[in-house]
XYZ file of C-alpha atoms in Angstrom:
632
model
C -103.704 108.393 -31.606
C -106.721 107.439 -33.739
C -105.632 110.026 -36.298
C -102.209 108.389 -36.714
C -103.767 104.928 -36.991
C -106.144 106.194 -39.689
C -103.287 107.766 -41.646
C -101.231 104.555 -41.447
C -104.253 102.611 -42.689
C -104.698 105.038 -45.590
C -101.003 104.736 -46.516
C -101.215 100.940 -46.543
C -104.470 100.796 -48.486
C -103.355 103.415 -51.033
C -99.999 101.672 -51.543
C -101.468 98.245 -52.223
C -104.221 99.744 -54.388
C -101.579 101.511 -56.493
C -99.629 98.256 -56.840
C -102.773 96.412 -57.936
C -103.806 99.021 -60.497
C -100.237 99.061 -61.842
C -100.436 95.287 -62.299
C -103.792 95.473 -64.041
C -102.831 98.391 -66.298
C -99.255 97.212 -66.948
C -97.803 100.514 -65.699
C -94.778 101.200 -63.486
C -96.141 100.996 -59.946
C -94.021 103.901 -58.733
C -95.912 106.309 -61.018
C -99.183 105.534 -59.257
C -97.472 105.559 -55.844
C -96.109 109.034 -56.520
C -99.570 110.180 -57.613
C -101.103 108.733 -54.425
C -98.491 110.477 -52.278
C -99.025 113.791 -54.043
C -102.788 113.598 -53.512
C -102.383 112.644 -49.840
C -99.741 115.299 -49.171
C -99.308 118.527 -51.143
C -102.705 118.394 -52.882
C -104.975 117.783 -49.885
C -102.746 118.226 -46.825
C -104.071 114.970 -45.329
C -100.513 113.728 -44.696
C -97.617 115.706 -43.278
C -95.147 112.935 -42.341
C -92.647 115.116 -40.474
C -95.404 116.452 -38.204
C -97.537 113.305 -38.016
C -94.732 110.890 -37.117
C -92.348 113.259 -35.369
C -88.926 111.950 -34.360
C -89.478 108.444 -35.727
C -90.110 109.671 -39.278
C -86.489 109.660 -40.485
C -85.412 106.433 -38.695
C -88.522 104.689 -40.011
C -87.726 105.625 -43.613
C -84.029 104.741 -43.195
C -84.784 101.244 -41.880
C -87.283 100.674 -44.682
C -84.669 101.652 -47.284
C -82.132 99.304 -45.663
C -84.541 96.356 -45.873
C -85.346 97.183 -49.506
C -81.659 97.228 -50.431
C -81.036 93.965 -48.561
C -83.834 92.258 -50.496
C -82.341 93.621 -53.708
C -78.987 92.103 -52.757
C -80.712 88.731 -52.330
C -81.564 88.777 -56.059
C -77.945 89.146 -57.203
C -76.273 85.910 -58.231
C -72.629 85.900 -59.294
C -73.397 83.428 -62.088
C -75.447 86.153 -63.823
C -72.626 88.704 -63.907
C -69.810 86.676 -65.449
C -70.217 88.166 -68.916
C -70.924 91.738 -67.758
C -68.747 91.996 -64.635
C -66.152 94.228 -66.318
C -68.801 96.646 -67.578
C -70.512 96.741 -64.167
C -67.214 97.455 -62.383
C -66.396 100.291 -64.752
C -69.848 101.840 -64.439
C -69.568 101.827 -60.649
C -65.909 102.886 -60.423
C -65.721 105.401 -63.275
C -69.199 106.427 -64.416
C -70.400 107.064 -60.852
C -67.770 109.691 -59.969
C -68.199 111.298 -63.401
C -71.959 111.631 -62.868
C -71.271 113.086 -59.426
C -68.869 115.722 -60.718
C -70.794 116.719 -63.826
C -74.106 116.602 -61.924
C -72.779 119.012 -59.277
C -71.563 121.437 -61.948
C -74.910 121.301 -63.774
C -76.895 121.733 -60.533
C -74.914 124.874 -59.671
C -74.526 126.564 -63.050
C -77.786 125.429 -64.705
C -80.085 124.664 -61.786
C -78.967 127.673 -59.760
C -78.299 125.746 -56.537
C -75.623 126.756 -54.055
C -72.388 124.755 -54.081
C -73.143 122.757 -50.895
C -76.572 121.692 -52.169
C -75.297 121.046 -55.701
C -72.426 118.823 -54.507
C -74.674 116.650 -52.336
C -77.353 116.461 -55.054
C -74.755 115.329 -57.626
C -73.734 112.497 -55.303
C -77.336 111.412 -54.666
C -78.163 111.247 -58.378
C -75.427 108.648 -58.946
C -77.945 106.047 -57.756
C -80.348 104.184 -60.049
C -83.330 102.655 -58.319
C -83.714 98.858 -58.117
C -87.305 99.333 -56.938
C -88.038 100.842 -60.343
C -85.707 98.947 -62.658
C -86.782 95.458 -61.534
C -90.452 95.807 -62.595
C -89.356 97.511 -65.819
C -87.020 94.633 -66.679
C -89.798 92.099 -66.158
C -92.070 94.022 -68.535
C -89.418 94.703 -71.193
C -88.178 91.066 -71.460
C -84.572 92.028 -72.149
C -81.813 89.611 -73.074
C -79.853 88.225 -70.130
C -76.751 90.437 -70.626
C -78.336 93.926 -70.705
C -80.823 92.904 -67.984
C -77.958 91.755 -65.740
C -76.040 94.959 -66.427
C -78.938 97.224 -65.445
C -79.940 95.138 -62.417
C -76.438 94.934 -60.905
C -75.755 98.612 -61.489
C -79.055 99.602 -59.857
C -78.581 97.533 -56.694
C -74.856 98.130 -56.161
C -74.961 101.819 -57.072
C -77.645 102.685 -54.524
C -75.460 102.319 -51.401
C -72.431 103.704 -53.284
C -74.374 106.838 -54.180
C -75.535 107.184 -50.571
C -71.906 106.972 -49.404
C -70.923 109.609 -51.958
C -73.588 111.838 -50.418
C -72.118 111.155 -46.958
C -68.651 112.160 -48.161
C -70.035 115.304 -49.811
C -71.904 116.254 -46.657
C -68.827 115.707 -44.473
C -66.768 117.870 -46.843
C -69.347 120.628 -46.538
C -69.276 120.380 -42.749
C -65.502 120.711 -42.867
C -65.856 123.703 -45.220
C -68.243 125.540 -42.882
C -66.033 124.726 -39.889
C -68.295 122.246 -38.071
C -65.908 119.257 -38.526
C -62.130 118.937 -38.543
C -60.518 118.176 -41.900
C -57.951 115.777 -40.398
C -60.565 113.222 -39.432
C -62.350 113.083 -42.799
C -60.147 110.515 -44.675
C -59.905 108.243 -41.631
C -63.641 108.492 -40.998
C -64.492 107.603 -44.591
C -62.039 104.706 -44.889
C -63.043 103.232 -41.540
C -66.731 103.538 -42.358
C -66.279 102.012 -45.820
C -64.125 99.168 -44.513
C -66.479 98.478 -41.631
C -69.474 98.372 -43.975
C -67.873 95.750 -46.226
C -66.462 93.695 -43.375
C -69.619 93.779 -41.272
C -71.810 92.839 -44.212
C -69.646 89.843 -45.139
C -69.109 88.641 -41.559
C -72.762 88.923 -40.532
C -73.900 87.017 -43.635
C -71.376 84.239 -43.004
C -72.452 83.995 -39.373
C -76.112 83.688 -40.387
C -75.232 80.965 -42.905
C -73.323 79.066 -40.188
C -76.172 79.256 -37.674
C -78.784 78.217 -40.226
C -76.775 75.322 -41.661
C -75.832 73.975 -38.218
C -79.461 74.041 -37.099
C -79.007 76.623 -34.329
C -82.120 78.485 -35.536
C -85.464 76.671 -35.953
C -87.177 76.913 -39.310
C -90.050 79.127 -38.144
C -87.606 81.687 -36.678
C -85.258 82.008 -39.667
C -87.122 84.827 -41.409
C -87.609 86.881 -38.192
C -83.939 86.348 -37.217
C -82.828 87.473 -40.667
C -85.006 90.585 -40.618
C -83.891 91.635 -37.127
C -80.245 90.985 -38.044
C -80.518 93.308 -41.032
C -81.884 96.121 -38.883
C -79.265 95.544 -36.145
C -76.288 95.461 -38.521
C -77.563 98.550 -40.341
C -77.899 100.488 -37.083
C -74.491 99.464 -35.737
C -72.519 100.437 -38.861
C -74.447 103.698 -39.120
C -73.039 104.649 -35.719
C -69.560 104.819 -37.286
C -70.488 106.607 -40.518
C -73.924 107.934 -41.440
C -75.659 105.818 -44.135
C -72.741 103.338 -44.394
C -75.263 100.765 -43.197
C -76.849 100.771 -46.655
C -73.675 99.289 -48.109
C -73.488 96.807 -45.231
C -76.949 95.345 -45.785
C -76.467 95.229 -49.565
C -73.271 93.192 -49.205
C -75.008 91.049 -46.609
C -77.781 90.260 -49.102
C -75.359 89.476 -51.954
C -73.309 87.074 -49.777
C -76.464 85.288 -48.623
C -77.791 85.075 -52.191
C -74.642 83.231 -53.294
C -74.561 80.816 -50.340
C -76.321 77.473 -50.432
C -79.021 77.664 -47.802
C -81.900 75.252 -48.291
C -84.509 77.597 -46.803
C -83.353 80.739 -48.638
C -86.249 80.515 -51.119
C -88.867 80.723 -48.373
C -87.018 83.599 -46.692
C -86.686 85.441 -50.005
C -90.424 85.098 -50.545
C -91.055 86.577 -47.100
C -88.642 89.443 -47.840
C -90.369 90.143 -51.164
C -93.684 90.543 -49.356
C -92.153 92.893 -46.780
C -90.364 94.872 -49.496
C -93.543 95.351 -51.530
C -95.273 96.804 -48.480
C -92.298 99.000 -47.578
C -91.774 100.348 -51.089
C -95.456 101.243 -51.324
C -95.486 103.007 -47.965
C -92.138 104.796 -48.310
C -92.937 106.273 -51.719
C -96.261 107.633 -50.515
C -94.749 109.036 -47.311
C -91.798 110.686 -49.065
C -93.972 112.198 -51.797
C -96.413 113.460 -49.184
C -93.516 115.181 -47.393
C -93.173 117.626 -50.281
C -94.665 121.060 -49.787
C -96.250 123.237 -52.439
C -93.412 125.719 -51.935
C -90.908 122.986 -52.863
C -92.871 122.216 -56.004
C -93.142 125.891 -56.946
C -89.364 126.200 -56.600
C -88.993 124.062 -59.742
C -88.341 126.623 -62.462
C -86.850 126.603 -65.950
C -83.399 126.016 -64.459
C -84.616 122.808 -62.802
C -86.109 121.589 -66.096
C -82.847 122.312 -67.961
C -80.869 120.536 -65.231
C -82.998 117.394 -65.599
C -82.634 117.500 -69.388
C -78.842 117.849 -69.200
C -78.610 115.062 -66.624
C -80.565 112.636 -68.822
C -79.377 113.639 -72.287
C -75.747 114.626 -71.674
C -74.259 113.660 -68.293
C -75.454 110.058 -68.031
C -74.760 109.110 -71.704
C -71.279 110.681 -71.667
C -70.310 108.982 -68.399
C -71.554 105.530 -69.473
C -70.094 105.650 -72.983
C -66.676 106.697 -71.672
C -66.641 104.227 -68.768
C -67.606 101.201 -70.883
C -64.994 101.608 -73.623
C -63.434 98.152 -74.227
C -65.506 96.698 -71.388
C -66.911 93.819 -73.423
C -70.372 95.403 -73.673
C -71.744 95.834 -77.192
C -72.584 99.262 -78.569
C -76.294 98.428 -78.318
C -75.922 97.518 -74.624
C -73.956 100.702 -73.965
C -76.598 102.869 -75.664
C -79.398 101.209 -73.692
C -77.537 101.581 -70.389
C -76.652 105.204 -71.086
C -80.348 106.065 -71.415
C -82.033 103.790 -68.857
C -81.305 105.082 -65.336
C -84.543 105.558 -63.380
C -84.139 106.923 -59.851
C -86.237 105.551 -57.043
C -86.850 105.318 -53.329
C -83.201 105.525 -52.202
C -82.614 108.808 -54.046
C -85.766 110.310 -52.524
C -85.015 109.024 -49.025
C -81.363 110.138 -48.996
C -82.212 113.554 -50.454
C -84.810 114.046 -47.704
C -82.298 113.091 -45.037
C -79.482 115.314 -46.254
C -81.847 118.124 -47.157
C -82.785 118.312 -43.470
C -79.155 118.015 -42.341
C -78.019 120.757 -44.735
C -80.830 123.024 -43.559
C -79.733 122.426 -39.969
C -76.185 123.351 -41.021
C -77.415 126.709 -42.349
C -77.679 126.027 -46.102
C -80.618 128.151 -47.244
C -81.651 126.314 -50.438
C -81.333 122.798 -48.993
C -85.095 122.287 -49.384
C -84.819 122.717 -53.152
C -82.618 119.601 -53.317
C -85.621 117.409 -52.427
C -87.723 119.074 -55.124
C -84.944 118.602 -57.717
C -84.640 114.939 -56.750
C -88.371 114.400 -57.125
C -88.265 116.075 -60.527
C -85.530 113.659 -61.641
C -87.381 110.663 -60.155
C -90.709 111.461 -61.826
C -89.125 112.332 -65.185
C -86.932 109.228 -65.333
C -89.726 106.916 -64.255
C -92.100 108.196 -66.913
C -89.581 108.471 -69.758
C -87.611 105.299 -69.045
C -90.689 103.332 -68.076
C -92.362 103.938 -71.416
C -89.250 103.879 -73.661
C -87.328 100.847 -72.360
C -89.355 98.280 -74.273
C -89.382 100.029 -77.694
C -85.718 101.045 -77.377
C -84.709 97.464 -76.511
C -86.666 96.217 -79.520
C -85.012 98.815 -81.770
C -81.553 97.806 -80.510
C -82.416 94.109 -80.876
C -81.854 93.453 -77.169
C -85.176 91.779 -76.407
C -85.697 88.084 -75.844
C -87.245 86.115 -78.656
C -90.910 87.029 -78.672
C -92.086 83.879 -80.452
C -94.965 82.205 -78.619
C -93.719 79.361 -76.451
C -95.212 76.470 -74.479
C -94.589 75.527 -70.844
C -95.063 71.794 -70.264
C -95.710 70.822 -66.646
C -95.066 67.169 -65.829
C -92.110 65.160 -67.047
C -92.875 61.855 -68.790
C -91.835 60.078 -71.966
C -94.884 61.474 -73.738
C -94.312 65.104 -72.649
C -90.576 64.799 -73.352
C -91.295 63.546 -76.873
C -93.740 66.426 -77.361
C -91.147 68.941 -76.098
C -88.535 67.514 -78.480
C -90.880 67.863 -81.463
C -91.800 71.430 -80.480
C -88.122 72.306 -80.179
C -87.548 70.769 -83.604
C -90.318 73.044 -84.909
C -88.452 76.055 -83.432
C -91.155 76.674 -80.809
C -89.717 77.917 -77.447
C -90.474 75.213 -74.894
C -89.674 74.359 -71.272
C -90.410 71.163 -69.333
C -91.025 71.499 -65.589
C -91.223 68.782 -62.943
C -90.444 68.280 -59.255
C -88.753 64.934 -59.913
C -85.189 65.235 -61.195
C -85.334 61.763 -62.774
C -88.388 62.734 -64.827
C -86.250 65.418 -66.502
C -83.267 63.183 -67.299
C -84.254 62.404 -70.904
C -85.124 66.054 -71.582
C -81.789 67.256 -70.214
C -79.952 64.752 -72.414
C -81.874 66.163 -75.373
C -80.870 69.758 -74.485
C -84.493 70.697 -73.794
C -84.807 73.619 -71.321
C -86.090 72.336 -67.988
C -87.165 73.710 -64.626
C -86.585 71.496 -61.604
C -88.999 72.430 -58.855
C -92.608 73.159 -58.004
C -94.119 75.425 -60.673
C -96.794 76.604 -58.234
C -94.225 78.223 -55.927
C -93.558 81.966 -55.940
C -89.900 81.432 -56.790
C -90.882 79.414 -59.890
C -92.969 82.324 -61.168
C -89.864 84.530 -61.016
C -87.455 81.907 -62.366
C -89.680 80.708 -65.200
C -91.160 84.121 -66.090
C -94.584 83.093 -67.463
C -94.562 85.990 -69.928
C -92.008 84.048 -72.005
C -94.733 81.532 -72.820
C -98.042 82.026 -74.586
C -99.534 78.690 -73.525
C -99.261 75.993 -70.863
C -99.984 72.265 -71.055
C -100.315 70.325 -67.803
C -99.292 66.740 -68.625
C -98.753 65.047 -65.268
C -100.418 61.741 -64.317
C -102.532 63.550 -61.677
C -105.685 65.160 -63.114
C -106.294 67.214 -59.967
C -102.751 68.632 -60.038
C -103.133 69.452 -63.733
C -106.311 71.379 -62.935
C -104.563 73.214 -60.090
C -101.647 74.254 -62.331
C -104.017 75.527 -65.022
C -106.029 77.433 -62.419
C -102.876 79.096 -61.084
C -101.464 80.128 -64.464
C -104.822 80.971 -66.048
C -104.943 84.637 -64.914
C -101.425 85.297 -66.260
C -101.590 83.465 -69.587
C -105.323 83.712 -70.191
C -107.754 80.868 -69.530
C -107.977 80.063 -73.243
C -104.238 79.323 -73.244
C -103.957 76.763 -70.435
C -104.606 73.117 -71.348
C -104.538 69.819 -69.542
C -104.634 66.158 -70.425
C -106.879 63.764 -68.582
C -110.361 62.404 -68.742
C -112.704 64.546 -66.610
C -116.083 63.225 -65.585
C -118.817 65.546 -66.888
C -120.785 65.523 -63.625
C -117.634 66.408 -61.685
C -116.878 69.196 -64.147
C -120.368 70.672 -63.772
C -120.000 70.699 -59.992
C -116.797 72.755 -60.195
C -116.493 76.482 -60.736
C -115.886 77.302 -64.411
C -112.630 79.073 -63.488
C -111.036 75.853 -62.210
C -108.801 73.790 -64.463
C -107.831 74.298 -68.080
C -109.143 73.442 -71.522
C -108.861 69.797 -72.652
C -105.793 69.424 -74.849
C -107.712 67.254 -77.309
C -111.295 67.445 -78.561
C -111.944 64.009 -77.161
C -110.234 63.999 -73.723
C -107.506 61.352 -73.534
C -106.066 60.187 -70.219
C -102.416 60.035 -69.259
C -102.512 56.220 -69.324
C -104.028 56.171 -72.839
C -101.316 58.487 -74.152
C -98.605 56.405 -72.502
C -99.967 53.199 -73.970
C -100.182 54.725 -77.424
C -96.572 55.921 -77.148
C -95.454 52.436 -76.111
C -97.417 50.996 -79.039
C -95.323 53.035 -81.463
C -97.300 56.277 -81.836
C -95.129 59.297 -82.622
C -95.433 63.076 -82.977
C -95.519 64.147 -86.612
C -95.096 67.652 -88.049
C -96.641 68.206 -91.491
C -96.661 71.387 -93.571
C -99.744 72.119 -95.674
C -99.454 73.533 -99.172
C -101.872 74.756 -101.820
C -101.839 71.296 -103.380
C -101.842 69.350 -100.098
C -104.515 71.071 -98.039
C -106.409 70.286 -94.883
C -108.825 67.766 -96.493
C -106.003 65.823 -98.120
C -104.111 65.831 -94.843
C -107.135 64.586 -92.842
C -107.775 61.814 -95.406
C -104.142 60.701 -95.184
C -104.178 60.331 -91.398
C -104.417 56.884 -89.816
C -107.562 56.073 -87.890
C -107.599 57.571 -84.392
C -104.870 60.162 -85.111
C -104.849 63.071 -82.627
C -104.346 66.619 -83.930
C -102.852 68.761 -81.143
C -102.132 72.124 -82.740
C -100.824 73.910 -85.789
C -98.164 76.589 -86.175
C -98.919 79.612 -88.345
C -96.178 81.096 -90.577
C -95.963 84.004 -88.088
C -95.159 81.542 -85.290
C -98.591 81.838 -83.638
C -99.900 78.648 -82.089
C -103.468 77.432 -82.690
C -104.691 74.534 -80.553
C -107.072 72.176 -82.334
C -109.301 71.764 -79.274
C -110.235 75.467 -79.265
C -109.727 76.397 -82.926
C -112.622 78.119 -84.674
C -111.427 77.187 -88.183
C -109.092 74.838 -89.991
C -105.394 75.238 -90.866
C -104.411 76.760 -94.202
C -101.499 76.709 -96.613
C -98.015 76.933 -95.029
C -99.388 76.012 -91.608
C -97.521 73.196 -89.866
C -99.754 70.643 -88.142
C -98.516 68.749 -85.090
C -100.255 65.398 -84.737
C -99.862 62.262 -82.642
C -100.441 58.981 -84.482
C -98.921 55.727 -85.652
C -96.473 56.115 -88.549
C -98.047 55.306 -91.923
C -96.296 51.962 -92.386
C -97.166 50.904 -88.858
C -100.715 52.101 -89.387
C -101.033 50.032 -92.568
C -99.588 47.024 -90.789
C -101.958 47.578 -87.860
C -104.919 47.903 -90.232
C -103.879 44.728 -92.091
C -103.438 42.953 -88.796
C -106.893 44.055 -87.673
C -108.384 42.907 -91.020
C -106.681 39.540 -90.679
C -107.909 39.182 -87.111
C -111.445 40.018 -88.220
C -111.228 37.458 -91.057
C -109.972 34.829 -88.678
C -112.754 35.620 -86.239
C -115.361 35.435 -89.028
C -113.994 32.091 -90.264
C -114.000 30.725 -86.758
C -117.605 31.782 -86.312
C -118.612 30.153 -89.610
C -116.778 26.967 -88.716
C -118.485 26.869 -85.351
C -121.851 27.391 -87.018
C -121.107 24.565 -89.528
C -120.155 22.173 -86.746
C -123.354 23.030 -84.921
C -125.461 22.244 -88.040
C -123.716 18.914 -88.566
C -124.340 17.955 -84.983
C -127.998 18.837 -85.333
C -128.333 16.775 -88.507
C -126.666 13.820 -86.877
C -129.004 14.146 -83.951
C -131.987 14.270 -86.273
C -130.756 11.179 -88.111
C -130.477 9.217 -84.956
C -133.920 10.322 -83.937
C -135.366 9.129 -87.179
């Protein structure tokens, strides 16, 4: 008993450690998870999942895969697929069967596998792993269209590929005489129909119970999780692995329903999925034996090469003809198809079932699948970003600014930054604070930027800097503290006057840099804006340099930042030097005419004050003289 507990602890610790190192090193997490599983299993023999966990090994992995697919379905929103829906449908309906057929032929004639193993392997390799593609998409920063295409294909294709494997396995059982051929079409259609119907109906029932208040808030996430497992198990009783399609459809329906607490539940599911993905990859990799690895010969290497370089590109290019996808999107999709946890899990399941049915080389199917998984993860993980850049499918990489806190001052700043062609977004929890920005077509985020969902929706990597501009200094410091590790502490700024003693009592990692060299409070900035101060963008030249610009500024003008010709942003508060020719300086000051008028007004007021003082002094002297005269 203690041995099993120790092994579970090692799996959990190794999985989270791999995830953390992947985050720090900016590597695909699955690569490190596979390495951890190999060390724990084939290399050292510490883990032997089939022996260690016994009869619960396969059900445990199957339930974990179902939960992972359900969470993937929760990320699919129909509004994201409008422009790519035709291409996605064709990839699933046409490219999938083509990959299955050509993959089976290649596995038999090139890989040397028997027909039963080759047919099931071809079906399994239809899938593309969402557990791999999602982190890759976040790192690559693709445009919305190709990112949507790859994400939808990965999540929808996983259960479809598993069902293809079920059909292939049933055909093999009919071929060897273990099942009757008459029942096969009815079994498949009933299982497929039940999966779709059960997924839709269960999701609608959950929505109804949640909206009507039949489930308390603290029980919603547990009810959802247990419902996923129950629905998966029930549909699997009709047709093996049809439950994967059921839970995927269940997740998609829930993702497109308006449930107020869905964000909190999605956050809970993300946490569970991270743990499950980490554990499942380590367990499945550890289940490999050295004999399986040694079975990978030249034929296996040629099979993987043909699958990646011929089968997938041909299937995608043919299926997406006149689909609305551009040639660049089709080329990217034809290359990027990493396999993940579902392919490994399903191959392990059917490898065991085929071995039980008397297929001698069924064990080699797992090794072939692992070879495809490792190769695709490494190649696609390190080529997606440069290929997307080459095909011009990446988002604009110009440094942008995230403004937190909607006000007239921050809205005016956002408008000037947008005018300067600097990517900008204004975020606030108050919808009314964003009204002026929305009217000015400034990108906004309505919600709490400190929430987990905001970090996914906003994608901090789109921005190089953050400015916290709310009227609450403590909240500004909290926002800068939260975003500091992602953007870098030299790139998070806040407005507000901070007492020096209070600053010294705080940890140096709290808060952000002052936006201005002399800290200015929210109220001061608001008053200046109401007094007529504006944001001004000025380009320096060889003739009109920094000294001439500084001399031309009105008294009290605030220099915020300057924009280099490359688009890089330099904040004045932290700048080591001064701006040069062709730099554009963003300042906040009174317009020149208003400044002259203000200066003249101040001069007049001073003159009046001086005259009044002199008059008062003259009156005092006269009074004294009169007093002296009377005394005399």
